[in-house]
Coordinates of N, CA and C and ligand atoms in Angstrom, one line a residue:
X30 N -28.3 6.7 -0.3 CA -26.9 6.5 -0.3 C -26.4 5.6 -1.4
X31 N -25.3 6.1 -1.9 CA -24.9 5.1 -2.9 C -24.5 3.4 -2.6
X32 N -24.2 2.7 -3.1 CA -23.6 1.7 -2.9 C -22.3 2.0 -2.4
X33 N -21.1 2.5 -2.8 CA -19.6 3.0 -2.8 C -20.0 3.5 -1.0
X34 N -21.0 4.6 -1.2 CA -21.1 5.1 0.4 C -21.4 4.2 1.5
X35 N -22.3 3.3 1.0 CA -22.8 1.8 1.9 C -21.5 1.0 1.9
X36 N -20.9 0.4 1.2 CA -19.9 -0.3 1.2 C -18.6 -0.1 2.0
X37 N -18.3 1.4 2.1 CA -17.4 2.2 2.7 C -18.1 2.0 4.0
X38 N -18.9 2.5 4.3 CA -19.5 2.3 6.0 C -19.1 0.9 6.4
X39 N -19.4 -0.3 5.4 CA -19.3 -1.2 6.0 C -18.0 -1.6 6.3
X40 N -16.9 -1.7 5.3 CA -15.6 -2.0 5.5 C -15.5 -0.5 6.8
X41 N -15.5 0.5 7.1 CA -15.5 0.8 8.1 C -15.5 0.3 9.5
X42 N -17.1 -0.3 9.9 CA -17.5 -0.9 10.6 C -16.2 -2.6 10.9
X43 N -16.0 -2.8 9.7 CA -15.0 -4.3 9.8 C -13.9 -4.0 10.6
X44 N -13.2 -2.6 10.3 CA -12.2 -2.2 10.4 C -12.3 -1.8 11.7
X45 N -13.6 -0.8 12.1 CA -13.6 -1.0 13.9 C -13.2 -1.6 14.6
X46 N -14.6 -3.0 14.2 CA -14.6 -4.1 14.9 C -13.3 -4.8 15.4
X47 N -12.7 -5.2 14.2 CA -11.3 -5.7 14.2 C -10.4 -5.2 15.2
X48 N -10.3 -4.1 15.0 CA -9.5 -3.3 15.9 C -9.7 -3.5 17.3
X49 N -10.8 -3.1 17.7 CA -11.6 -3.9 19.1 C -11.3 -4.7 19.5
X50 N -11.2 -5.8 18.8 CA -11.2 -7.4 19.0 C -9.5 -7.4 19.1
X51 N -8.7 -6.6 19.1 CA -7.0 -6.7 19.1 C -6.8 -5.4 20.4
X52 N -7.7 -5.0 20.4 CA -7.5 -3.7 21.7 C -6.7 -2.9 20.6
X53 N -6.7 -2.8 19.7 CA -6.0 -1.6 18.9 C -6.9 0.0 18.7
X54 N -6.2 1.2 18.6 CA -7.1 2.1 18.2 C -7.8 2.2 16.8
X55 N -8.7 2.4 16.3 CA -8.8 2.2 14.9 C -8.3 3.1 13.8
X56 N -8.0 4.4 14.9 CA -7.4 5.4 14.1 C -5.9 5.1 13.6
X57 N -5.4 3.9 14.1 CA -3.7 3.8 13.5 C -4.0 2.6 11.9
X58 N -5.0 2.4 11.4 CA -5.5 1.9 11.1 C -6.1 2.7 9.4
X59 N -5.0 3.3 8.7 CA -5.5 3.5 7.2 C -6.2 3.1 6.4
X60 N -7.3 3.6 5.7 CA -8.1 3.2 5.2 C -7.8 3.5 3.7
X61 N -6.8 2.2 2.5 CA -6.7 2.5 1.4 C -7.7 2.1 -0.1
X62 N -8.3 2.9 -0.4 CA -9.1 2.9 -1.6 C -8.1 2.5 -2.7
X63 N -8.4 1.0 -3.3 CA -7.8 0.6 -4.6 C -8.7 0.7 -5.7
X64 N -8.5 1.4 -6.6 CA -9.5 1.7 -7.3 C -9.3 1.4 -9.0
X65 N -8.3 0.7 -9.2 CA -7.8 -0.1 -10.2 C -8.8 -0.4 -11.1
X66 N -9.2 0.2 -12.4 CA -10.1 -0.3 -13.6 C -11.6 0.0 -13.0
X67 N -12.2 1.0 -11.8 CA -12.6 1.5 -11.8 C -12.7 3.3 -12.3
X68 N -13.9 3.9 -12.8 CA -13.7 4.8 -13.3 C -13.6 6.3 -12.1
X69 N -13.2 7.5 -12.7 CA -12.5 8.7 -11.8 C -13.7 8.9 -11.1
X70 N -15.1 8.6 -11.8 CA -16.8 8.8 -11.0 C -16.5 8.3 -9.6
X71 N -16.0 7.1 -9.3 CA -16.2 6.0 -8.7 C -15.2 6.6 -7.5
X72 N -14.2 7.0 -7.6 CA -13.1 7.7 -6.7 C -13.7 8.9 -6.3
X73 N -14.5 9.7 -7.3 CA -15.1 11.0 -6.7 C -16.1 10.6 -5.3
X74 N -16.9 9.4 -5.7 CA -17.7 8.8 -4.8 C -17.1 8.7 -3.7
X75 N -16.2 7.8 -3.7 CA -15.4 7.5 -2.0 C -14.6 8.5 -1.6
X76 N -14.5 9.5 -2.1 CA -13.7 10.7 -2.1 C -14.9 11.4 -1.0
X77 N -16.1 11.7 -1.7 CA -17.5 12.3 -0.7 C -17.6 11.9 0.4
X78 N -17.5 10.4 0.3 CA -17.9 9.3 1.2 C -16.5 9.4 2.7
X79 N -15.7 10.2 2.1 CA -14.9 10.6 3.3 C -13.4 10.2 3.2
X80 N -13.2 9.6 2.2 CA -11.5 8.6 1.9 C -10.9 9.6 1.2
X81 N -9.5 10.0 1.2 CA -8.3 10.6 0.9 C -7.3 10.0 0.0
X82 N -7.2 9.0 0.5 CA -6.0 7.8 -0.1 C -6.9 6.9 -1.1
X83 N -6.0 6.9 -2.2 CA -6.5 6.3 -3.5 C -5.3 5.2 -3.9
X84 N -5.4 4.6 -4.2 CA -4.6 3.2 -4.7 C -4.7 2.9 -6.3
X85 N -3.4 2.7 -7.4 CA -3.7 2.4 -8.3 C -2.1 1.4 -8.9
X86 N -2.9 0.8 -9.8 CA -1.8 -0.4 -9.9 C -1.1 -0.4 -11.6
X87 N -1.8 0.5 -12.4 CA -1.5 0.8 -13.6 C -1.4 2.4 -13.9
X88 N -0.2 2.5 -14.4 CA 0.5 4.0 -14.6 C -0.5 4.6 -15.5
X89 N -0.8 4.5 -16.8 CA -1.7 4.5 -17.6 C -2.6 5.4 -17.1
X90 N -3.3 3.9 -16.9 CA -5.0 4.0 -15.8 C -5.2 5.6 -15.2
X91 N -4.1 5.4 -13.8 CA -3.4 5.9 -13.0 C -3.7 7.7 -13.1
X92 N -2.7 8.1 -14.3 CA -2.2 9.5 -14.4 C -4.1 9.8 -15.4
X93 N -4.6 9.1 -15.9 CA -5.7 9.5 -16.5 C -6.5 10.1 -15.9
X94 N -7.0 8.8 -14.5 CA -7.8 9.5 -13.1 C -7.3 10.9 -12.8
X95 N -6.4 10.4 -12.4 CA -5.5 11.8 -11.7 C -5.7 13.0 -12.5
X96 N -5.5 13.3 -13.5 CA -6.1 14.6 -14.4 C -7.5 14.6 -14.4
X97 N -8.1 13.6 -14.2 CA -9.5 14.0 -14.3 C -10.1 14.8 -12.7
X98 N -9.3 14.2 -12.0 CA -9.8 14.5 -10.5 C -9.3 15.6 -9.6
X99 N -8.4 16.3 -10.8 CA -7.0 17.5 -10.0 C -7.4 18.3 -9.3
X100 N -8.9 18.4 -9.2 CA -9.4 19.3 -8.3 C -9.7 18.8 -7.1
X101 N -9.2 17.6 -6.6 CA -9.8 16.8 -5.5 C -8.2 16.5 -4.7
X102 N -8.2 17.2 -3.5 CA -7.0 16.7 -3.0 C -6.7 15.5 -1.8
X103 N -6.5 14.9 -3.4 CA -6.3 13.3 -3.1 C -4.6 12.8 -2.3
X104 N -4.6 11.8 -2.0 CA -3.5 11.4 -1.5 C -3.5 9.7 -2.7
X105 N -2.2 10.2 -3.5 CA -2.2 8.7 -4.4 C -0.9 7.6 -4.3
X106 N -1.3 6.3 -4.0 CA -0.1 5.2 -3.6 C -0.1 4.8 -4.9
X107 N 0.9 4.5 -5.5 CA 1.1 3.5 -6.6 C 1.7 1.8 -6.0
X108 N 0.7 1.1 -6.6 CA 0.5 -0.4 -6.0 C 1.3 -1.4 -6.8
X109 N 1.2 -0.9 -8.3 CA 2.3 -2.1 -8.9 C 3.2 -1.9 -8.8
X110 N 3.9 -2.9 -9.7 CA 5.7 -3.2 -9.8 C 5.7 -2.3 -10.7
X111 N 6.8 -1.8 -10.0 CA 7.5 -0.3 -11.1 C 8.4 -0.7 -12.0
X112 N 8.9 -1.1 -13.2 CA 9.9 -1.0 -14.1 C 10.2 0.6 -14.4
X113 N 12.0 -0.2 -14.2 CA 13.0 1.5 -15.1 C 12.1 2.5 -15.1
X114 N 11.2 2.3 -16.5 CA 11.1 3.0 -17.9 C 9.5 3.5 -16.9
X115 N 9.3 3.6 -15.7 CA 8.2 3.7 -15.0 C 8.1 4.7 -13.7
X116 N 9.2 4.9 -13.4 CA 9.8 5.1 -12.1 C 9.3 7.1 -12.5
X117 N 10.4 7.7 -13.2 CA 10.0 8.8 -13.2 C 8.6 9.5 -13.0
X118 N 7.8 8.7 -13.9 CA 6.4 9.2 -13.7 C 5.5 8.9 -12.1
X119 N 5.8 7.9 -11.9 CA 5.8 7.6 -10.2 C 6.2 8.5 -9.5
X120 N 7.3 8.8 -9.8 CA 7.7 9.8 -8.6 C 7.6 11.0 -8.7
X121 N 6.6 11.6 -10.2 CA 6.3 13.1 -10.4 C 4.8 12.8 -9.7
X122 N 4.1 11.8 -9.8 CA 2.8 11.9 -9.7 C 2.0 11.4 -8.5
X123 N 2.6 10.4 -7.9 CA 2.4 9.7 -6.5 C 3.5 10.6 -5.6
X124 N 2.4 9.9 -4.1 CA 2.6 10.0 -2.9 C 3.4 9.3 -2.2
X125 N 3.3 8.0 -2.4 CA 3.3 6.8 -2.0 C 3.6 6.1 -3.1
X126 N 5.0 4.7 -2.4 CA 4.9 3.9 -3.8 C 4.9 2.4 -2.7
X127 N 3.8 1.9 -3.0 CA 4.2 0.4 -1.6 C 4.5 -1.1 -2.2
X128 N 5.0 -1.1 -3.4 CA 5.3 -2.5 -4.3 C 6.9 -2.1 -4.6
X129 N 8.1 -1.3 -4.0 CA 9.2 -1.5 -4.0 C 9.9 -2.4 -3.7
X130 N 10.5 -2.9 -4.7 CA 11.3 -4.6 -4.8 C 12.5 -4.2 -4.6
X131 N 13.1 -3.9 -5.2 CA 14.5 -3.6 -5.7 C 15.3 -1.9 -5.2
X132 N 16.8 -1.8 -5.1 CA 17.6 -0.8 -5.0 C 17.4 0.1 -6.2
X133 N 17.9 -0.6 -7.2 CA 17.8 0.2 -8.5 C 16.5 1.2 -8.3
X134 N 15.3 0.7 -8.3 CA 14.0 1.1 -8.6 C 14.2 2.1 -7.7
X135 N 13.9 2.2 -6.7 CA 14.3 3.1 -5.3 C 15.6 4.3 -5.2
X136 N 16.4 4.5 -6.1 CA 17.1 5.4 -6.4 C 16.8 5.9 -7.7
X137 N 16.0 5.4 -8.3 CA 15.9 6.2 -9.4 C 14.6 7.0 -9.1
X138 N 13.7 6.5 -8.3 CA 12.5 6.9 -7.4 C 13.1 8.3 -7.1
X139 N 14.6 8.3 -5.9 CA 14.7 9.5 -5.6 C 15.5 10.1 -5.9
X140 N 16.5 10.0 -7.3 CA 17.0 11.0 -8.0 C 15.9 11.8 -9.0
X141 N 14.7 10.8 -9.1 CA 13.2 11.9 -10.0 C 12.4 12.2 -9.1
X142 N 12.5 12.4 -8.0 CA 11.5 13.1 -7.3 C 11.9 14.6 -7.7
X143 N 10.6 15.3 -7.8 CA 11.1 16.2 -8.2 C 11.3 17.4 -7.2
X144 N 12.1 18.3 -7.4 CA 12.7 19.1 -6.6 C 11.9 20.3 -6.1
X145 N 11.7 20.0 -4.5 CA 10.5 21.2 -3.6 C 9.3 20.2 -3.1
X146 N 9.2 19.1 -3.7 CA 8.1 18.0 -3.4 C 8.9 17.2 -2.2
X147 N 7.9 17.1 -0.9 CA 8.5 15.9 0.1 C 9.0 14.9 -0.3
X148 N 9.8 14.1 -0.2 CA 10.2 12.7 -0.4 C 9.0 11.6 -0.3
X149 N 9.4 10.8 -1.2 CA 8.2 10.0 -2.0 C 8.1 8.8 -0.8
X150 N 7.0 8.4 -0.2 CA 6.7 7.6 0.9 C 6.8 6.0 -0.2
X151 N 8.0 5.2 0.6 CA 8.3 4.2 0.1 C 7.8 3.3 1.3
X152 N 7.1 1.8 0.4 CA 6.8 0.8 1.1 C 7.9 -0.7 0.4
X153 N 8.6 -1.3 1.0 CA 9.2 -2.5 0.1 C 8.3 -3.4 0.7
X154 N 8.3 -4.3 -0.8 CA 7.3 -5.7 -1.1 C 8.0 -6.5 -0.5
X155 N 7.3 -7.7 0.2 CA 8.3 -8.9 0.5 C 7.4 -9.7 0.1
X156 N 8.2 -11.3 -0.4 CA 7.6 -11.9 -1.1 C 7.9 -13.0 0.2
X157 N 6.1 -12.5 1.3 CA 6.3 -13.1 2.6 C 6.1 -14.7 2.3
X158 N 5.1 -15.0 1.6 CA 5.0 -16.5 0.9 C 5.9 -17.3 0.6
X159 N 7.2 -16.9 -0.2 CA 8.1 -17.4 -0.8 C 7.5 -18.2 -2.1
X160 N 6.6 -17.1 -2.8 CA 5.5 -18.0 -4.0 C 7.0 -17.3 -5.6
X161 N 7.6 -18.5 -6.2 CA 7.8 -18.4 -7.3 C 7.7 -17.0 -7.9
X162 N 6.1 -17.5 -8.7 CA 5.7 -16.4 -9.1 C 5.4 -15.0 -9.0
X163 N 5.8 -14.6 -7.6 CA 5.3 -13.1 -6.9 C 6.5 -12.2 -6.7
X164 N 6.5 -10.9 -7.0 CA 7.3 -10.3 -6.7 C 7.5 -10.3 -5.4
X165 N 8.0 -8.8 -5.1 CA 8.7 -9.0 -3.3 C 9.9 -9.0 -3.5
X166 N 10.9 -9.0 -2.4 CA 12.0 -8.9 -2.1 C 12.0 -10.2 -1.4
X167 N 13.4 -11.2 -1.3 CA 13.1 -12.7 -0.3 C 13.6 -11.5 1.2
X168 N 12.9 -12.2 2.2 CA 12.8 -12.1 3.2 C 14.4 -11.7 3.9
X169 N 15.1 -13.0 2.9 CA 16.7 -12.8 3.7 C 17.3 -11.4 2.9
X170 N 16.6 -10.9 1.8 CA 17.3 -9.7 1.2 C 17.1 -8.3 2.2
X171 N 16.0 -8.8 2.6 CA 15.3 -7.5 3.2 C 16.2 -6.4 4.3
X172 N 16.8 -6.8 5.2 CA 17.6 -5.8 5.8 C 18.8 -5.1 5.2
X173 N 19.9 -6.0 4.2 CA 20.5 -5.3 3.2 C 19.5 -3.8 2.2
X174 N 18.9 -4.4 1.8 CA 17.6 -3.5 1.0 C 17.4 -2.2 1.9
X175 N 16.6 -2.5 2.7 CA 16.2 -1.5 3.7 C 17.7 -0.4 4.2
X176 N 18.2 -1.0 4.4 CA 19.3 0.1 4.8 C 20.0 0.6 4.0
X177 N 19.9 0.3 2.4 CA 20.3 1.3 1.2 C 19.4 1.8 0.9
X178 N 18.0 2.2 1.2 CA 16.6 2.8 1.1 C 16.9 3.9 2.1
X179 N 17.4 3.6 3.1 CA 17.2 4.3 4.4 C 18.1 5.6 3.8
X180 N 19.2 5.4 3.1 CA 20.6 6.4 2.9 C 19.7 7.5 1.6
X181 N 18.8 7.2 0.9 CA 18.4 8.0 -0.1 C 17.4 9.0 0.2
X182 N 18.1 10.2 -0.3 CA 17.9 11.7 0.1 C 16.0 11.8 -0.5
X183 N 15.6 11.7 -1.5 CA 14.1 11.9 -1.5 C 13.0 10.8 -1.7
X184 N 13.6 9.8 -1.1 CA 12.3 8.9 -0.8 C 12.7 8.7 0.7
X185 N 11.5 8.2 1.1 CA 11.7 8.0 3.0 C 10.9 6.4 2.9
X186 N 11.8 5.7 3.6 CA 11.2 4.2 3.9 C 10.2 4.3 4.8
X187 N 9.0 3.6 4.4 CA 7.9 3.7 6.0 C 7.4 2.3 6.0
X188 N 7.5 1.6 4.9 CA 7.2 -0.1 5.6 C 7.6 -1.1 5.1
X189 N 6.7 -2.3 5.3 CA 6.6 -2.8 4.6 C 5.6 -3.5 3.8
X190 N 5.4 -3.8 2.6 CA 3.8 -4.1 2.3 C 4.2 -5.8 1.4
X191 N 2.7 -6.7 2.2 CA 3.2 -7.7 1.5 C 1.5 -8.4 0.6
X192 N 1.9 -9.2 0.3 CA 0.3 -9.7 -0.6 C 0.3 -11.5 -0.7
X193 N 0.4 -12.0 1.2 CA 0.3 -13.5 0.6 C -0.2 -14.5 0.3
X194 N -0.3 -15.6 -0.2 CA -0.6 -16.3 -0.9 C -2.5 -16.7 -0.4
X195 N -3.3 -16.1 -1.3 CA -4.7 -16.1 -0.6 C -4.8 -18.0 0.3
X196 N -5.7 -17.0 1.1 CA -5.8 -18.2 2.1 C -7.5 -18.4 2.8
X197 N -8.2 -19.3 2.6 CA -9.9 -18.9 3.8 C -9.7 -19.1 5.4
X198 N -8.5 -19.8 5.1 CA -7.8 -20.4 6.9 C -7.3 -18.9 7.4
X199 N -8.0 -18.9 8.8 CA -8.0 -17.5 9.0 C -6.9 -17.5 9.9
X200 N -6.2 -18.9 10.4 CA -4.8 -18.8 11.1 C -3.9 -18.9 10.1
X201 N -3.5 -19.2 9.3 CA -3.0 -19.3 7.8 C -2.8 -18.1 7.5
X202 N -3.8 -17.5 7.1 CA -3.6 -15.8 7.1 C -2.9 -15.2 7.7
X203 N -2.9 -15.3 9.4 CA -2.5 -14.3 10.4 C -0.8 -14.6 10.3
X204 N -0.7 -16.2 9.5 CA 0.6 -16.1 10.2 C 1.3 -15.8 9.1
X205 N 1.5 -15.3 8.2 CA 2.3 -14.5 7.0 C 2.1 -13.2 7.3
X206 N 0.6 -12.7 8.0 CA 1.0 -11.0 8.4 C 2.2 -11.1 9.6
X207 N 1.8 -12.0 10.7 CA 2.7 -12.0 11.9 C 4.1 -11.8 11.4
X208 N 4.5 -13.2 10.5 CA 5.5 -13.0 9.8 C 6.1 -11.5 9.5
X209 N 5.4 -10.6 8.7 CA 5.8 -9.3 8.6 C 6.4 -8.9 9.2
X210 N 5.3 -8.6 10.6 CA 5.5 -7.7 11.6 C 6.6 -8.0 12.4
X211 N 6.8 -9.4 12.7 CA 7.9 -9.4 13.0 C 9.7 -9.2 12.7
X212 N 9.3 -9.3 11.0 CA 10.3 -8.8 10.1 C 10.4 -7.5 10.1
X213 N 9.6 -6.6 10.3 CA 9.5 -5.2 10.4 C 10.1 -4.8 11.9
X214 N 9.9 -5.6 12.8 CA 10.7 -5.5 14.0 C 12.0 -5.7 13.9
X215 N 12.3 -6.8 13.3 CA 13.9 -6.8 13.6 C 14.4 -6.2 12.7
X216 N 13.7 -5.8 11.1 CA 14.5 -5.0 10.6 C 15.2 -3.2 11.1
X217 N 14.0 -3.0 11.9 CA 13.5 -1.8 12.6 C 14.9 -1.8 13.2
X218 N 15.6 -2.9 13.9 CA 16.3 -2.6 14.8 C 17.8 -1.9 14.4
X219 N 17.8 -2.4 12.9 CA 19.5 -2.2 12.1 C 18.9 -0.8 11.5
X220 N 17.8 0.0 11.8 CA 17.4 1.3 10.7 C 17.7 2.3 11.7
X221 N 18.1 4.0 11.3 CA 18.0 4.9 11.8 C 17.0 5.3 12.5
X222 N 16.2 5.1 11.6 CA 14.6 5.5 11.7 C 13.8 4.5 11.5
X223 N 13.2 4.6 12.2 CA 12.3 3.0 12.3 C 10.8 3.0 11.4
X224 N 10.8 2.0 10.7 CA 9.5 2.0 9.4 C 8.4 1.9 10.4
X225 N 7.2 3.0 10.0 CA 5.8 2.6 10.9 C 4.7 2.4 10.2
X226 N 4.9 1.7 9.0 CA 4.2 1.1 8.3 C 4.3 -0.4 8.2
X227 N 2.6 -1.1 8.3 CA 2.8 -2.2 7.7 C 1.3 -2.3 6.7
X228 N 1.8 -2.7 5.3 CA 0.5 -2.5 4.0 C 0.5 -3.5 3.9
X229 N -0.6 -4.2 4.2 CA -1.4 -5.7 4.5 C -2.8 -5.8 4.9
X230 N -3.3 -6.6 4.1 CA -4.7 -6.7 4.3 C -5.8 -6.1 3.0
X231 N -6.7 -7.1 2.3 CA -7.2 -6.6 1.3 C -8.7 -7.1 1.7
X232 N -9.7 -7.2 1.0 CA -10.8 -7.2 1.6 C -11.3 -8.6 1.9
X233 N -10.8 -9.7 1.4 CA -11.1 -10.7 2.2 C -10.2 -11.2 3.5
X234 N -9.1 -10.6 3.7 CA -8.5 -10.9 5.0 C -7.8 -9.7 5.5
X235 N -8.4 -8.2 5.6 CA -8.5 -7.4 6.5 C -8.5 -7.6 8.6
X236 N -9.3 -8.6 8.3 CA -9.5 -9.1 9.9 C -8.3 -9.3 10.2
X237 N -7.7 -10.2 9.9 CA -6.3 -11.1 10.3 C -5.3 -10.1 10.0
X238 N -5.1 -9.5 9.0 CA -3.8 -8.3 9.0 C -4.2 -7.4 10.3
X239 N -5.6 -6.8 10.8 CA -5.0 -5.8 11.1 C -4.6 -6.5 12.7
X240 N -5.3 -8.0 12.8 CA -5.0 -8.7 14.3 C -3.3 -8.7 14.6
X241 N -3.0 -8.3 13.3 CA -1.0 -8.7 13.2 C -0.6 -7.6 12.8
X242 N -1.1 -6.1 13.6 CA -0.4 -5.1 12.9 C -0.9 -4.1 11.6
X243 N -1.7 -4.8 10.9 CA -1.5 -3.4 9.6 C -1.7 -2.1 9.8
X244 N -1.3 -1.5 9.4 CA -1.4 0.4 9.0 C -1.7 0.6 8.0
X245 N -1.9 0.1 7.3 CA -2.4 0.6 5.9 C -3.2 -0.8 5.4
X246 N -4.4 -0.9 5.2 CA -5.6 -1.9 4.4 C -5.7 -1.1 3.2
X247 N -5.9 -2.6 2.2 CA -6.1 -1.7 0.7 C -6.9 -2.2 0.3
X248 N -8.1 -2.1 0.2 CA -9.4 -2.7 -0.5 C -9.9 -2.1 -1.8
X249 N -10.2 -2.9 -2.4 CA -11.0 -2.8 -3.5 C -12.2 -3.6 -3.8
X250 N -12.2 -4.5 -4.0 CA -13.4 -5.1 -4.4 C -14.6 -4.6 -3.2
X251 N -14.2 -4.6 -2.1 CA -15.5 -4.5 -0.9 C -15.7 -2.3 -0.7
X252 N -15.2 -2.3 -1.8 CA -15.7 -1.0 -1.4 C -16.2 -0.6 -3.1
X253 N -15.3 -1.0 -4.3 CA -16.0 -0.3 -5.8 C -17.0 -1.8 -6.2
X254 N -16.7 -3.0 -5.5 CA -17.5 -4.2 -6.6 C -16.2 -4.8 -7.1
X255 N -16.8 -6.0 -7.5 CA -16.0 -7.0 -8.4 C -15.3 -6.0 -9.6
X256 N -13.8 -6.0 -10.2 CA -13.5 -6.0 -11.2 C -13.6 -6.9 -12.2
X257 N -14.3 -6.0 -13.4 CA -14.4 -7.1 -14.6 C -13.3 -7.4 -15.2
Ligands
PLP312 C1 -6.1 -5.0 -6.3 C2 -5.3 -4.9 -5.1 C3 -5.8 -4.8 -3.9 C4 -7.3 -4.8 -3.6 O1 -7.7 -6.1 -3.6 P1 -9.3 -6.5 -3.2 O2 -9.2 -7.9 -2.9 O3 -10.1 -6.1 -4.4 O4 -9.6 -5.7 -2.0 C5 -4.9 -4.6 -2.8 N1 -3.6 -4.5 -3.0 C6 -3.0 -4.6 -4.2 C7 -1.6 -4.6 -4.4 C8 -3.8 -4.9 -5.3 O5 -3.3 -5.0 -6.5

């Protein structure tokens, strides 16, 4: 077995366990491959190894894999912050976009989706931390946001995805996912349709997101290796 195929079993196995330990099913429980500055070989591998959903955080990078792999029917999230001058390519080439900040970004998402393609699965970022430096939407913007997401004809809102401030405190952790989840509740309550995503959890604090909810885990290091 490869490494990639060993590594995958094991975040597997985490993701069971976890789930167990919360009385959750494990099947509500997405398994996303970030595969960021890893090569298209490396995607083919976890692709074998049984994964669908691929994660990438550079457009570039991104559309390179993706031509290399066209014969592989992948499911692809785009992870970074989208600028303007970024958006169209996003929404011809992704599935999924789960680092949506902003209104602007999000209609331009679904005035370029292109026409006959499902609506582009939108996740908005919140900056659950309140860290300076981080994108995200603030917390108090979030229900305004969401309900001018909600009105646009080819993207569909389904969560929310957050990334906070790393932590080894494993209560510290839980309580910025809790946080979410329970932001995703009450925002749930002012929405037509109610978001059934929450994208949280990377591979050192997987445990604690999914104990608070996640639907979508996005690993990378514990499944391709350290990025250089
Ligand atoms: C790189 C990245 C991940 C994966 O992080 P690991 O710690 O390597 O699992 C997850 N989410 C986002 C948004 C990322 O940029």
């Amino acid at each position: 077995m490869s490494t990639i195929t060993e590594n995958i079993a094991r975040v597997r196995s985490r993701i069971a366990a976890a789930a167990q330990a919360c009385q959750r099913p494990a099947g509500q429980i997405g398994l996303l491959a970030v595969s960021k500055t890893h090569p298209a070989s490396a995607i083919g591998q976890a692709y074998r190894a049984g994964l669908h959903d691929m994660g990438e955080n550079y457009l570039q990078e991104a559309l390179e894999k993706q031509a290399q792999l066209s014969d592989l029917p992948l499911v692809w999230h785009f992870l970074g912050n989208i600028q303007s001058n970024k958006t169209r390519a996003v929404a011809e080439h992704f599935d999924w976009a789960h680092a949506v900040d902003r209104l602007k970004i999000a209609e331009r998402l679904s005035a370029q989706r292109p026409a006959g393609r499902s609506p582009l699965n939108i996740c908005l970022q919140v900056n659950i931390s309140g860290e300076a430096s981080k994108s995200g939407c603030a917390p108090a913007e979030l229900p305004e946001l969401a309900r001018a997401v909600e009105k646009l004809d080819n993207v569909r809102l389904r969560g929310l995805m957050v990334i906070p401030q790393p932590s080894h405190d494993t209560e510290e952790q839980r309580a910025a996912f809790r946080q979410t989840r329970l932001l995703l509740e009450q925002v749930n309550g002012l929405l037509q349709t109610p978001m059934d995503c929450l994208s949280m959890g990377m591979s050192d604090d997987l445990e604690a997101a999914i104990a608070e909810g996640a639907t979508w885990v996005r690993i990378g290091t514990a499944i391709f290796g350290a990025r250089s």
